[in-house]
Coordinates of C-alpha atoms in Angstrom, one line a residue:
X11 CA 0.3 -0.4 -4.9
X12 CA -2.4 2.0 -3.9
X13 CA -5.8 0.7 -2.9
X14 CA -9.2 2.5 -3.3
X15 CA -12.1 1.9 -0.9
X16 CA -15.6 1.4 -2.2
X17 CA -16.7 4.9 -0.8
X18 CA -13.7 6.5 -2.5
X19 CA -14.4 4.8 -5.8
X20 CA -18.0 6.1 -5.8
X21 CA -16.9 9.6 -5.0
X22 CA -14.1 9.5 -7.6
X23 CA -16.4 8.3 -10.4
X24 CA -19.0 11.0 -9.5
X25 CA -16.4 13.9 -9.5
X26 CA -14.7 12.6 -12.6
X27 CA -18.0 12.6 -14.4
X28 CA -18.9 16.1 -13.2
X29 CA -15.5 17.3 -14.3
X30 CA -15.7 15.9 -17.9
X31 CA -13.4 12.9 -17.3
X32 CA -14.2 9.3 -18.1
X33 CA -13.4 7.0 -15.1
X34 CA -13.0 4.0 -17.4
X35 CA -10.0 5.5 -19.2
X36 CA -8.8 8.6 -17.4
X37 CA -6.7 8.7 -14.2
X38 CA -6.7 9.8 -10.6
X39 CA -3.3 11.4 -10.0
X40 CA -2.1 11.0 -6.5
X41 CA 1.1 12.7 -5.2
X42 CA 3.0 14.1 -2.3
X43 CA 4.5 17.6 -2.1
X44 CA 6.5 19.5 0.5
X45 CA 4.3 21.5 2.9
X46 CA 1.6 21.2 5.5
X47 CA 1.8 21.1 9.3
X48 CA 3.8 17.9 9.3
X49 CA 6.2 18.5 6.4
X50 CA 4.5 16.6 3.5
X51 CA 1.0 17.0 2.1
X52 CA -1.1 14.8 -0.3
X53 CA -2.2 15.9 -3.7
X54 CA -5.2 14.4 -5.6
X55 CA -6.3 15.5 -9.1
X56 CA -7.6 14.0 -12.3
X57 CA -5.5 13.5 -15.5
X58 CA -6.0 12.3 -19.0
X59 CA -2.3 11.8 -19.7
X60 CA 0.7 9.8 -18.3
X61 CA 4.2 11.1 -17.9
X62 CA 7.3 8.9 -18.6
X63 CA 8.1 8.1 -15.0
X64 CA 4.5 7.6 -13.7
X65 CA 3.5 4.3 -12.1
X66 CA 0.0 3.2 -12.9
X67 CA -2.3 1.1 -10.7
X68 CA -5.9 -0.1 -11.0
X69 CA -7.8 -1.0 -7.9
X70 CA -11.6 -1.3 -7.5
X71 CA -12.0 -0.1 -11.2
X72 CA -10.1 3.2 -10.5
X73 CA -7.0 3.9 -12.5
X74 CA -4.4 5.6 -10.3
X75 CA -1.3 7.3 -11.4
X76 CA 1.6 8.3 -9.2
X77 CA 4.9 10.0 -10.1
X78 CA 8.0 8.0 -9.2
X79 CA 9.1 10.2 -6.2
X80 CA 5.6 10.3 -4.6
X81 CA 5.3 6.5 -5.0
X82 CA 8.0 6.0 -2.4
X83 CA 5.9 7.8 0.2
X84 CA 2.6 6.3 -0.9
X85 CA 3.3 2.5 -1.3
X86 CA 0.7 0.6 0.6
X87 CA -1.7 3.5 1.0
X88 CA -5.5 3.1 0.9
X89 CA -7.5 6.1 -0.5
X90 CA -10.8 6.4 1.3
X91 CA -13.6 9.0 1.4
X92 CA -15.2 10.3 4.6
X93 CA -18.5 12.2 4.6
X94 CA -18.7 12.4 8.4
X95 CA -19.2 15.1 10.9
X96 CA -15.5 15.9 11.0
X97 CA -15.7 17.0 7.4
X98 CA -16.0 15.6 3.9
X99 CA -13.0 14.6 1.8
X100 CA -10.6 12.1 0.7
X101 CA -8.5 10.4 3.3
X102 CA -5.1 8.8 2.8
X103 CA -4.6 5.8 5.1
X104 CA -0.8 5.7 4.8
X105 CA 1.1 3.0 6.7
X106 CA 4.4 4.9 6.0
X107 CA 3.4 8.0 7.9
X108 CA 4.9 8.2 11.3
X109 CA 3.1 11.4 12.3
X110 CA 0.1 13.1 10.8
X111 CA -1.4 16.6 11.6
X112 CA -4.8 16.9 13.2
X113 CA -6.6 17.5 9.9
X114 CA -5.0 14.5 8.3
X115 CA -3.8 16.4 5.2
X116 CA -0.1 16.3 5.9
X117 CA 2.3 13.7 7.3
X118 CA 5.9 13.0 8.1
X119 CA 8.1 9.9 7.8

């Protein structure tokens, strides 16, 4: 399961609306790809469709979809949003990450 903080929910709903998505029926697609300082980096996008192997979750009224491979890396993760002095953006609080880079956008297991 992937959890969504209240601040992330508010930002997701706002961005989805701006992008022509409907937060009540469309999805936040979260994934992992090779790359970044630590070996793996996070992906976040919006999507209107599901793939056969997607896992679907709903937390805090946000519908999240994750491909099967990425799910193994992201199980237990909380999606948060930070608007602080260190920069704005979504933050992945991933209990599976053993090492993260300084910017927090990549990790390794």
